[in-house]
Coordinates of C-alpha atoms and ligand atoms in Angstrom, one line a residue:
M23 CA 64.0 -15.5 115.1
K24 CA 61.6 -16.9 111.8
G25 CA 62.2 -18.3 109.0
R26 CA 61.4 -17.5 105.5
P27 CA 57.9 -18.2 104.7
G28 CA 57.9 -21.6 102.9
A29 CA 61.2 -22.9 104.0
S30 CA 61.7 -26.1 105.1
P31 CA 62.2 -26.0 108.8
T32 CA 64.0 -29.5 108.2
A33 CA 66.0 -28.1 105.4
P34 CA 70.3 -29.0 106.5
A35 CA 72.1 -25.9 107.5
I36 CA 74.4 -25.1 104.9
R37 CA 78.3 -23.4 106.0
M38 CA 79.1 -21.0 104.1
T39 CA 82.9 -21.0 103.7
K40 CA 83.6 -17.7 101.0
R41 CA 85.2 -18.6 98.4
P42 CA 88.7 -16.4 97.0
G43 CA 88.0 -15.1 93.6
H44 CA 90.4 -13.1 92.2
A45 CA 90.2 -10.5 94.2
D46 CA 91.8 -11.5 96.8
I47 CA 94.3 -13.4 95.0
Q48 CA 95.2 -9.2 93.8
R49 CA 94.7 -7.7 96.3
A50 CA 97.5 -10.7 98.6
R51 CA 100.1 -9.8 95.8
W52 CA 99.7 -6.1 96.0
Q53 CA 100.9 -7.3 99.7
L54 CA 103.5 -9.1 98.3
W55 CA 104.6 -6.6 95.9
A56 CA 104.7 -3.6 98.4
V57 CA 106.4 -5.7 101.0
T58 CA 108.8 -6.9 98.4
F59 CA 109.9 -3.2 97.8
A60 CA 110.1 -2.2 102.0
I61 CA 112.3 -5.0 102.4
L62 CA 114.6 -3.5 98.5
G63 CA 114.0 -0.1 101.1
S64 CA 114.9 -1.1 104.1
L65 CA 117.6 -3.1 102.3
A66 CA 118.9 -0.2 100.4
V67 CA 118.7 2.2 103.3
A68 CA 120.9 -0.4 105.6
L69 CA 123.3 0.2 102.6
V70 CA 123.4 3.5 102.6
F71 CA 124.5 3.3 106.3
L72 CA 126.7 0.7 106.3
A73 CA 128.6 1.7 102.8
G74 CA 128.8 5.4 102.7
G75 CA 127.3 6.4 106.4
Q76 CA 130.0 6.0 108.9
S77 CA 131.0 9.1 109.8
A78 CA 127.3 9.6 110.4
I79 CA 126.8 6.9 112.7
R80 CA 129.8 9.0 114.5
H81 CA 127.9 11.4 114.8
N82 CA 124.4 9.5 115.4
P83 CA 123.4 9.9 119.7
L84 CA 122.6 5.7 119.3
P85 CA 124.9 3.6 119.6
Q86 CA 126.0 1.8 116.2
G87 CA 125.2 -1.8 117.5
T88 CA 121.7 -0.8 118.8
L89 CA 121.1 0.7 115.1
R90 CA 123.0 -2.5 113.3
V91 CA 119.9 -4.3 115.8
A92 CA 116.9 -2.5 114.2
L93 CA 117.4 -2.1 111.1
L94 CA 118.2 -6.3 110.6
G95 CA 115.5 -6.6 112.7
L96 CA 113.2 -4.1 110.2
I97 CA 114.8 -5.7 107.6
A98 CA 113.2 -9.7 109.1
A99 CA 110.0 -8.5 109.6
F100 CA 109.5 -7.8 106.7
V101 CA 111.4 -11.4 105.2
L102 CA 109.0 -12.8 108.4
Y103 CA 105.9 -11.1 106.4
A104 CA 106.2 -11.4 102.6
I105 CA 107.2 -15.4 103.5
D106 CA 103.5 -15.9 105.2
R107 CA 102.0 -13.4 102.3
E108 CA 103.4 -15.5 99.1
R109 CA 102.2 -18.5 101.1
H110 CA 99.5 -16.5 101.8
L111 CA 99.0 -16.0 98.1
R112 CA 100.5 -19.8 96.7
R113 CA 97.5 -20.8 99.7
L114 CA 94.5 -19.2 97.3
A115 CA 96.1 -20.1 94.2
E116 CA 95.0 -23.3 95.1
R117 CA 91.8 -23.2 96.6
L118 CA 90.6 -21.4 93.5
T119 CA 91.9 -23.8 91.0
H120 CA 90.4 -26.5 93.4
E121 CA 87.6 -24.6 93.4
Q122 CA 87.6 -24.4 89.8
V123 CA 87.9 -28.0 89.2
E124 CA 84.8 -28.9 91.9
S125 CA 83.1 -26.9 89.1
T126 CA 83.5 -27.9 86.9
Q127 CA 82.6 -31.1 88.2
L128 CA 79.7 -29.9 89.4
A129 CA 78.7 -28.4 85.9
T130 CA 79.8 -31.9 84.6
R131 CA 77.0 -34.3 87.3
L132 CA 73.9 -31.2 86.7
R133 CA 74.3 -32.2 82.9
Y134 CA 74.7 -35.6 83.4
L135 CA 70.9 -35.7 86.1
A136 CA 69.6 -32.9 83.5
E137 CA 70.1 -35.9 80.9
L138 CA 68.4 -38.4 83.3
Q139 CA 65.6 -36.8 83.8
R140 CA 65.3 -36.1 80.2
E141 CA 65.4 -39.6 79.1
R142 CA 63.6 -40.2 82.2
D143 CA 60.4 -38.4 80.7
T144 CA 61.5 -39.7 77.7
S145 CA 60.2 -43.3 79.0
A146 CA 57.1 -41.9 80.9
A147 CA 55.8 -40.4 77.9
L148 CA 56.3 -42.9 75.5
F149 CA 54.9 -45.0 78.2
D150 CA 52.6 -43.8 79.0
G151 CA 51.5 -42.2 74.8
A152 CA 51.5 -46.2 74.0
A153 CA 49.0 -47.0 71.7
D154 CA 48.8 -50.7 73.4
G155 CA 47.9 -51.0 76.9
I156 CA 51.4 -52.1 79.5
V157 CA 50.9 -54.4 83.2
V158 CA 54.2 -55.0 84.9
V159 CA 54.0 -57.2 87.5
D160 CA 56.6 -58.5 90.4
A161 CA 56.5 -62.5 91.6
E162 CA 53.6 -62.0 93.6
L163 CA 52.0 -60.7 90.5
R164 CA 51.6 -57.4 92.1
L165 CA 51.0 -54.5 90.2
L166 CA 53.5 -51.9 89.5
R167 CA 53.5 -49.9 86.4
F168 CA 50.3 -49.6 84.5
N169 CA 50.0 -47.2 81.5
G170 CA 46.6 -44.5 80.2
A171 CA 46.3 -47.3 77.9
M172 CA 45.1 -50.1 79.5
Q173 CA 43.4 -47.7 82.0
A174 CA 42.0 -47.2 79.2
L175 CA 41.2 -50.3 77.4
C176 CA 39.6 -52.2 81.1
G177 CA 38.1 -49.3 82.1
Q178 CA 39.9 -48.9 86.0
T179 CA 41.9 -46.2 87.0
G180 CA 46.0 -46.5 87.8
S181 CA 46.0 -45.5 90.9
K182 CA 43.9 -46.9 91.6
V183 CA 44.9 -50.7 90.8
L184 CA 48.6 -49.9 91.6
G185 CA 50.6 -52.4 93.9
G186 CA 46.6 -54.6 93.7
L187 CA 47.0 -58.7 92.4
A188 CA 46.5 -58.5 88.7
P189 CA 44.0 -61.0 88.2
V190 CA 41.7 -59.0 90.5
V191 CA 42.3 -55.8 89.0
L192 CA 42.2 -57.9 85.2
H193 CA 39.8 -60.4 84.0
F194 CA 41.8 -62.4 81.3
E195 CA 39.2 -66.1 79.3
S196 CA 40.6 -67.7 76.9
T197 CA 38.9 -67.2 73.2
D198 CA 36.0 -70.2 74.2
G199 CA 35.5 -68.0 76.9
T200 CA 37.1 -69.8 79.7
P201 CA 38.6 -68.2 82.7
L202 CA 42.1 -67.5 83.2
E203 CA 43.3 -67.9 86.6
G204 CA 45.9 -69.3 88.8
A205 CA 48.2 -70.9 87.4
E206 CA 46.5 -70.2 83.9
Y207 CA 46.5 -66.5 84.5
P208 CA 49.6 -65.7 81.6
L209 CA 51.3 -63.9 83.7
A210 CA 51.7 -66.2 86.2
A211 CA 52.7 -68.0 83.6
V212 CA 54.9 -66.7 82.3
L213 CA 57.0 -66.3 86.6
A214 CA 56.5 -69.8 85.8
D215 CA 58.6 -71.2 83.0
G216 CA 60.4 -68.1 82.0
M217 CA 58.7 -68.4 79.1
P218 CA 57.1 -65.1 76.2
R219 CA 53.7 -66.2 74.9
S220 CA 51.4 -64.5 72.5
M221 CA 47.9 -65.4 72.1
E222 CA 44.3 -63.8 71.7
L223 CA 41.9 -63.9 75.0
L224 CA 38.7 -61.6 76.3
L225 CA 39.3 -59.3 78.5
F226 CA 36.7 -58.6 81.5
V227 CA 35.2 -55.1 81.3
P228 CA 33.0 -53.7 84.6
G229 CA 30.5 -53.5 83.6
G230 CA 29.9 -56.9 81.9
E231 CA 32.1 -55.9 77.9
R232 CA 34.3 -58.4 77.1
R233 CA 36.8 -56.7 74.8
W234 CA 39.4 -59.3 72.1
V235 CA 42.6 -58.5 73.1
S236 CA 45.7 -60.0 72.2
G237 CA 48.5 -60.1 75.1
T238 CA 52.5 -60.4 74.7
F239 CA 53.5 -61.9 78.1
S240 CA 56.8 -61.7 78.7
P241 CA 59.5 -62.0 82.1
I242 CA 61.8 -59.0 83.3
R243 CA 65.2 -61.1 84.2
D244 CA 67.1 -60.4 87.1
P245 CA 71.2 -59.6 85.9
E246 CA 72.1 -61.7 87.9
T247 CA 70.5 -64.7 88.2
G248 CA 68.4 -64.2 85.3
E249 CA 66.1 -65.9 86.9
A250 CA 62.3 -64.0 85.7
V251 CA 61.5 -61.5 88.6
L252 CA 59.1 -59.3 86.9
A253 CA 56.6 -59.8 84.1
L254 CA 55.3 -57.6 81.9
G255 CA 51.7 -57.6 79.6
I256 CA 51.4 -55.9 76.7
V257 CA 47.9 -55.6 75.6
R258 CA 45.8 -54.2 72.4
D259 CA 42.5 -54.7 71.3
I260 CA 41.2 -56.2 68.2
S261 CA 38.1 -55.8 68.6
Q262 CA 37.3 -54.1 65.4
Q263 CA 40.1 -55.9 63.6
K264 CA 37.2 -59.3 65.2
E265 CA 34.2 -57.0 64.1
I266 CA 35.7 -56.7 60.3
E267 CA 36.4 -60.3 60.5
Q268 CA 33.1 -62.0 62.0
L269 CA 31.5 -59.2 58.8
Q270 CA 33.6 -61.4 56.5
R271 CA 32.0 -64.5 57.6
D272 CA 28.6 -62.5 57.7
F273 CA 29.4 -61.4 54.0
V274 CA 30.5 -65.4 52.7
S275 CA 27.4 -67.2 54.8
I276 CA 25.1 -64.1 53.3
V277 CA 25.5 -63.8 49.8
S278 CA 26.0 -67.5 49.4
H279 CA 23.4 -68.4 50.1
E280 CA 21.2 -65.4 48.6
L281 CA 23.2 -66.4 45.3
R282 CA 22.6 -70.0 46.0
A283 CA 18.7 -69.1 46.7
P284 CA 17.5 -67.2 43.0
L285 CA 20.3 -69.6 40.8
T286 CA 19.2 -72.7 42.3
A287 CA 15.7 -71.7 41.2
I288 CA 16.5 -70.6 37.6
K289 CA 18.1 -74.5 37.4
G290 CA 15.6 -76.2 38.1
F291 CA 13.1 -74.5 36.6
A292 CA 14.8 -74.1 33.5
K293 CA 15.7 -77.7 33.2
T294 CA 12.1 -78.5 33.3
L295 CA 11.0 -76.6 30.6
V296 CA 14.0 -77.8 28.4
V297 CA 13.3 -81.5 29.7
K298 CA 9.5 -81.5 29.9
D299 CA 8.0 -78.5 27.1
E300 CA 6.5 -81.0 25.5
E301 CA 3.8 -81.3 28.8
L302 CA 4.0 -78.6 29.5
S303 CA 0.9 -76.1 28.8
P304 CA 1.4 -73.0 27.8
A305 CA 0.0 -71.0 31.1
T306 CA 2.7 -73.1 33.0
R307 CA 5.3 -72.6 31.3
R308 CA 4.4 -68.5 31.5
E309 CA 4.5 -69.3 34.7
F310 CA 7.8 -71.0 35.0
L311 CA 9.5 -68.4 33.1
S312 CA 8.0 -65.8 34.4
T313 CA 9.8 -67.3 38.0
V314 CA 12.8 -67.9 36.0
N315 CA 12.3 -63.7 35.5
E316 CA 12.0 -63.0 39.2
Q317 CA 14.7 -65.0 40.0
A318 CA 17.0 -63.1 37.8
E319 CA 15.5 -59.0 38.4
R320 CA 16.5 -61.1 42.2
L321 CA 19.5 -61.9 41.3
A322 CA 20.9 -58.5 39.2
R323 CA 19.6 -56.6 42.0
L324 CA 22.0 -58.4 45.2
V325 CA 24.8 -57.4 42.1
D326 CA 23.7 -54.0 41.7
D327 CA 23.1 -54.0 45.8
L328 CA 27.3 -55.7 46.3
L329 CA 28.8 -53.0 44.1
Q330 CA 26.5 -50.1 45.3
V331 CA 28.0 -50.8 49.2
S332 CA 31.6 -51.3 47.2
R333 CA 30.6 -47.6 45.8
I334 CA 30.3 -46.0 49.4
D335 CA 32.5 -48.3 51.3
A336 CA 35.3 -46.3 49.5
K337 CA 32.9 -43.1 49.8
R338 CA 33.1 -42.8 46.0
V339 CA 28.9 -42.3 45.4
R340 CA 28.7 -40.0 42.5
V341 CA 25.9 -38.4 43.1
E342 CA 24.1 -37.2 39.4
W343 CA 22.5 -33.4 40.6
S344 CA 19.5 -31.5 39.5
E345 CA 15.2 -31.2 40.5
V346 CA 13.3 -33.8 41.3
D347 CA 9.6 -33.4 42.2
V348 CA 9.3 -36.3 44.8
A349 CA 5.5 -36.2 44.0
D350 CA 6.6 -36.8 40.6
V351 CA 8.9 -39.3 41.7
L352 CA 6.4 -41.7 43.3
R353 CA 3.5 -41.4 40.8
D354 CA 6.1 -43.8 38.6
L355 CA 6.8 -45.9 41.8
M356 CA 3.1 -46.3 41.8
G357 CA 3.5 -47.2 38.0
Q358 CA 5.2 -49.9 38.7
F359 CA 3.2 -51.2 42.4
H360 CA 1.5 -53.4 41.7
S361 CA 3.8 -55.8 39.3
K362 CA 5.8 -55.2 42.7
W363 CA 4.4 -55.0 45.4
G364 CA 1.4 -56.4 44.3
A365 CA -1.7 -56.0 46.3
R366 CA -0.1 -54.3 49.3
R367 CA -1.7 -50.9 49.8
V368 CA 0.3 -47.4 49.4
V369 CA -1.2 -44.6 50.8
V370 CA 0.4 -42.0 49.1
D371 CA 0.4 -37.9 51.1
V372 CA 2.7 -36.0 49.1
D373 CA 1.4 -32.3 48.8
R374 CA 1.7 -31.0 45.2
G375 CA 2.6 -27.7 45.8
L376 CA 5.6 -28.8 47.3
P377 CA 8.8 -27.9 46.3
V378 CA 11.0 -29.8 44.6
V379 CA 14.5 -30.8 46.0
R380 CA 18.4 -31.4 45.2
A381 CA 19.4 -35.1 44.0
D382 CA 19.1 -37.5 42.0
R383 CA 16.2 -38.8 41.0
Q384 CA 18.0 -42.4 39.9
K385 CA 19.4 -42.6 43.7
F386 CA 16.6 -40.7 45.4
E387 CA 14.2 -43.1 43.9
E388 CA 16.7 -46.3 45.0
I389 CA 16.0 -44.6 48.0
L390 CA 12.5 -45.2 48.8
I391 CA 12.3 -48.5 46.8
N392 CA 14.3 -49.9 49.6
L393 CA 12.9 -47.7 52.0
I394 CA 9.0 -49.4 50.9
D395 CA 9.8 -52.7 50.4
N396 CA 10.9 -52.9 53.9
A397 CA 8.3 -51.2 55.0
I398 CA 6.1 -54.3 53.2
K399 CA 8.6 -56.6 54.0
Y400 CA 8.0 -56.4 57.6
S401 CA 4.2 -55.8 58.2
P402 CA 1.0 -57.1 57.8
E403 CA -0.6 -58.1 54.8
S404 CA -3.2 -56.6 55.4
T405 CA -1.6 -52.6 57.1
P406 CA -1.4 -50.6 54.5
V407 CA 2.1 -48.6 54.2
R408 CA 1.8 -44.9 53.7
V409 CA 4.6 -42.2 52.2
S410 CA 4.2 -38.8 52.8
A411 CA 6.4 -36.1 52.9
R412 CA 6.6 -32.2 53.9
V413 CA 9.1 -28.7 53.8
T414 CA 11.2 -28.7 57.6
G415 CA 13.5 -25.4 57.0
D416 CA 15.4 -25.7 54.4
E417 CA 15.6 -29.5 53.7
L418 CA 11.6 -32.0 53.0
E419 CA 11.0 -34.2 55.0
I420 CA 10.5 -38.0 53.7
A421 CA 8.8 -40.1 55.5
V422 CA 7.7 -44.0 55.1
A423 CA 5.4 -45.4 57.7
D424 CA 4.7 -49.3 58.4
R425 CA 1.7 -51.1 61.0
G426 CA 3.8 -53.9 61.2
F427 CA 6.4 -55.3 63.4
G428 CA 8.2 -52.2 65.0
I429 CA 12.1 -52.8 66.2
A430 CA 13.1 -52.8 69.8
P431 CA 14.8 -49.3 71.2
D432 CA 18.4 -51.1 70.9
D433 CA 18.4 -52.5 67.6
A434 CA 17.0 -49.6 66.0
A435 CA 20.7 -47.6 66.1
E436 CA 22.8 -50.7 64.1
L437 CA 19.8 -51.3 61.8
F438 CA 22.0 -49.1 59.3
Q439 CA 24.7 -51.2 59.3
K440 CA 26.1 -53.3 56.5
F441 CA 24.4 -56.8 56.6
Q442 CA 22.5 -56.3 60.3
R443 CA 19.3 -58.1 60.3
I444 CA 17.1 -58.5 63.6
T445 CA 15.1 -61.6 63.8
T446 CA 12.6 -62.2 65.2
P447 CA 9.5 -65.4 65.3
A448 CA 7.8 -62.6 63.4
T449 CA 10.6 -62.2 60.4
R450 CA 12.5 -64.7 61.1
D451 CA 11.2 -66.7 57.9
I452 CA 11.6 -62.7 55.8
G453 CA 14.5 -62.9 53.1
G454 CA 17.2 -60.7 52.7
T455 CA 20.2 -60.2 53.3
G456 CA 20.3 -56.3 55.5
L457 CA 21.8 -53.7 52.6
G458 CA 18.9 -52.5 51.7
L459 CA 19.3 -50.0 55.0
Y460 CA 23.3 -49.6 55.2
I461 CA 22.4 -48.6 50.9
V462 CA 19.7 -45.6 52.3
K463 CA 22.7 -44.8 54.3
G464 CA 24.9 -44.2 52.2
L465 CA 22.8 -42.9 49.6
V466 CA 21.0 -39.9 51.9
E467 CA 24.2 -39.2 53.3
A468 CA 25.8 -39.0 50.4
H469 CA 23.1 -36.0 49.5
G470 CA 24.5 -34.8 52.8
G471 CA 20.9 -35.3 54.2
R472 CA 19.7 -37.5 57.0
V473 CA 18.1 -40.6 57.7
W474 CA 16.5 -42.1 60.6
V475 CA 13.5 -44.1 62.5
E476 CA 10.8 -43.7 65.4
S477 CA 9.5 -47.6 65.8
V478 CA 7.7 -49.1 68.5
P479 CA 8.0 -53.0 68.5
G480 CA 4.3 -54.9 67.7
A481 CA 2.8 -51.5 66.8
G482 CA 5.0 -50.4 63.4
S483 CA 7.4 -48.1 62.3
T484 CA 8.5 -44.8 60.8
F485 CA 11.7 -44.4 58.7
A486 CA 11.5 -40.8 57.4
F487 CA 15.3 -39.0 55.5
T488 CA 15.6 -35.2 55.1
M489 CA 17.2 -34.3 51.8
P490 CA 17.6 -31.0 50.8
R491 CA 15.2 -28.1 49.0
A492 CA 16.5 -26.8 45.6
R493 CA 18.0 -23.6 45.9
A494 CA 16.3 -20.0 44.6
E495 CA 18.0 -19.5 42.4
A496 CA 19.4 -23.0 41.2
L497 CA 16.0 -22.9 40.0
P498 CA 14.9 -22.5 36.1
E499 CA 14.2 -19.0 35.0
E500 CA 10.2 -19.5 34.8
M501 CA 10.0 -21.0 38.9
H502 CA 11.3 -18.2 40.2
A503 CA 8.6 -15.4 39.3
Ligands
LIG19 N1 9.6 -51.2 58.2 C1 10.6 -52.7 59.3 N2 9.5 -52.8 60.1 C2 10.3 -53.7 61.6 N3 11.7 -54.0 60.8 C3 12.7 -53.5 59.9 C4 12.3 -52.8 58.7 N4 13.1 -52.2 57.3 C5 14.6 -52.9 58.2 N5 13.8 -53.5 59.6 C6 14.7 -54.6 60.1 O1 15.8 -54.4 59.9 C7 17.0 -55.1 59.1 C8 17.3 -54.6 58.2 O2 17.2 -54.2 57.2 P1 17.6 -54.0 55.9 O3 17.1 -53.5 54.5 O4 18.8 -53.2 55.6 O5 17.7 -55.2 55.2 P2 16.8 -57.0 54.6 O6 16.0 -56.0 55.0 O7 17.2 -57.7 55.3 O8 18.1 -57.2 53.3 P3 17.3 -56.8 52.2 O9 19.4 -56.3 52.2 O10 16.9 -57.1 50.7 O11 17.1 -54.6 51.6 C9 15.8 -56.0 58.9 O12 16.2 -57.4 58.6 C10 14.7 -56.5 59.7 O13 14.5 -56.6 60.7
LIG20 MG1 15.5 -53.9 52.4

C-alpha cells in the first residue's frame, strides 16, 4: 500500500490500543446491573417454585429433580457471568485510572519540554543578539560557538568557520603589533593555565585592517574534574574609544602648540619693547607692536574656533536668520582683504542680480573666511583664488577655487573631521589646527546646506557649499514686485 505523501518511510509503527472510555465503563455497569437483576429474578422464580409451588411441581410433566438442576444451573450461569462482568468492570476502571495518571505525567513532561525549549531559545537569542563578540573553543581550540557580533567584528561567517581552528579564523596581535600565536594565543593560554585574563588587542580583519578590541578570556571547567575543557572569549570593539583617545591627544598637542607659538611671540616682543624701549626706533617699535597685535588676534581666533567647535559638537549652533546678499558680504570681505590676505589676488565672480540667501550673516562670513583662508594658505603666492556663486534650484551654490597643491582623493573625505590636517612636503610648514573645515561643515549644516570638495592633486581644489535661498513669502514687501 502506498504511504501518505510526506510521511516518513522510516517512522516507527505505532501500536494503537483502544483506550477505555467512560462509555465502555457505563456499558459494563449496565451489563452488571442486568445480570444482577437476572440473578435476582431467577432466585425469585426458584423461591416461588420451592415455597408455594409444590403442587405445581407435582403436576409438572418434567421430573422435579430435572427442574431443580436446570434452575440451579441457570442461577449458577448468571452468577458466573455477573462475577465476570464485575471483574471486567474493575479492570476497565483500573485501566482508566492508570491511563489518566499516564496522561497527567505526559502533560507534565510536555510542559517541561516546552519550558526547556523556551529557555534554549532565550539563551540562543541572548548569545546571538549580544553586542559583544562571543566565541567558545574546545581543548583543541576548535570553534564550537561563534555569535553574530563576532562575525561582524572579524568579517567571517559563523557557519563557515565553526569547527575550524580559532587561531586560523581570529588573528590577534598585541597592541604593539606582535602576533599572538602558539602559547601566547589568549584562548590557548587560558586553556593551559586555567586563569581568566582581560586585555586590549588588535584583531586582524580580512582585507588587512586591524581593529582595536578588548578581550576577556576565561576557562569553562568540567564540573566533576574542575579541569578547563573549553574556553570562552568575549571580544568588544573599542576602535571608536581609541579614536576619541587619539583625538584628545591630538587636541592637547595641537592646541598647546598653537597657543604657545603666539604667546611666545607676544612675550618676546613685549619684553623687548619694555626693556629696550629707548633704544628702538619708532619704526621698529611700530613693527613690534603690530606683531604683538597680530599674534594676539591669532590667539583670540583660536579661542573663538574652540568655542565654535564645542557648540558644533553639542549641536547648539544658534543661527540668527536674516536675508543676506552674497555680493554685499563679499564686497565687505574684500574691503578687509588687504590687511587680511596681503597681496594675494582674490577674484570675485558673482552676478549682481543674485537672489538673497536666508542665513546668519556673521556665520556666513565665517564660512567664507575659512575657505578663502585655506585657498590662500594652500596655494602658491603667484596663483589667484576665485570666489563664485550661482543659483541651483532652491539654493545658492558658493564656490572657492584655487590653483594650489590639491588634495588626494583618499584624504578628501577626512578633511572635514576635527583636527584633520594633511601634511605633504608642500604643506608641512604651513601652520593650522585642523579645525577650519570642521567649523565650515558644522556651520553650513546648521543652515541646512551641504559642503564638498573637488580637487586634483597638484592642480588645485574647489570647495563649494550651498545655502537656502530666502523664500518669496519671507521677503520684504518691495522685493515681491
Ligand atoms: N584649499 C586647500 N587646498 C589644499 N589643501 C587644503 C585646502 N583646504 C584645506 N586643505 C587641507 O585640509 C586640512 C584641514 O583644513 P582646515 O581648514 O580644517 O585646517 P587648517 O587650515 O590646517 O587649520 P585652521 O584650523 O587654522 O583652519 C589642511 O590642513 C590642509 O591639509
Ligand atoms: Mg584652515
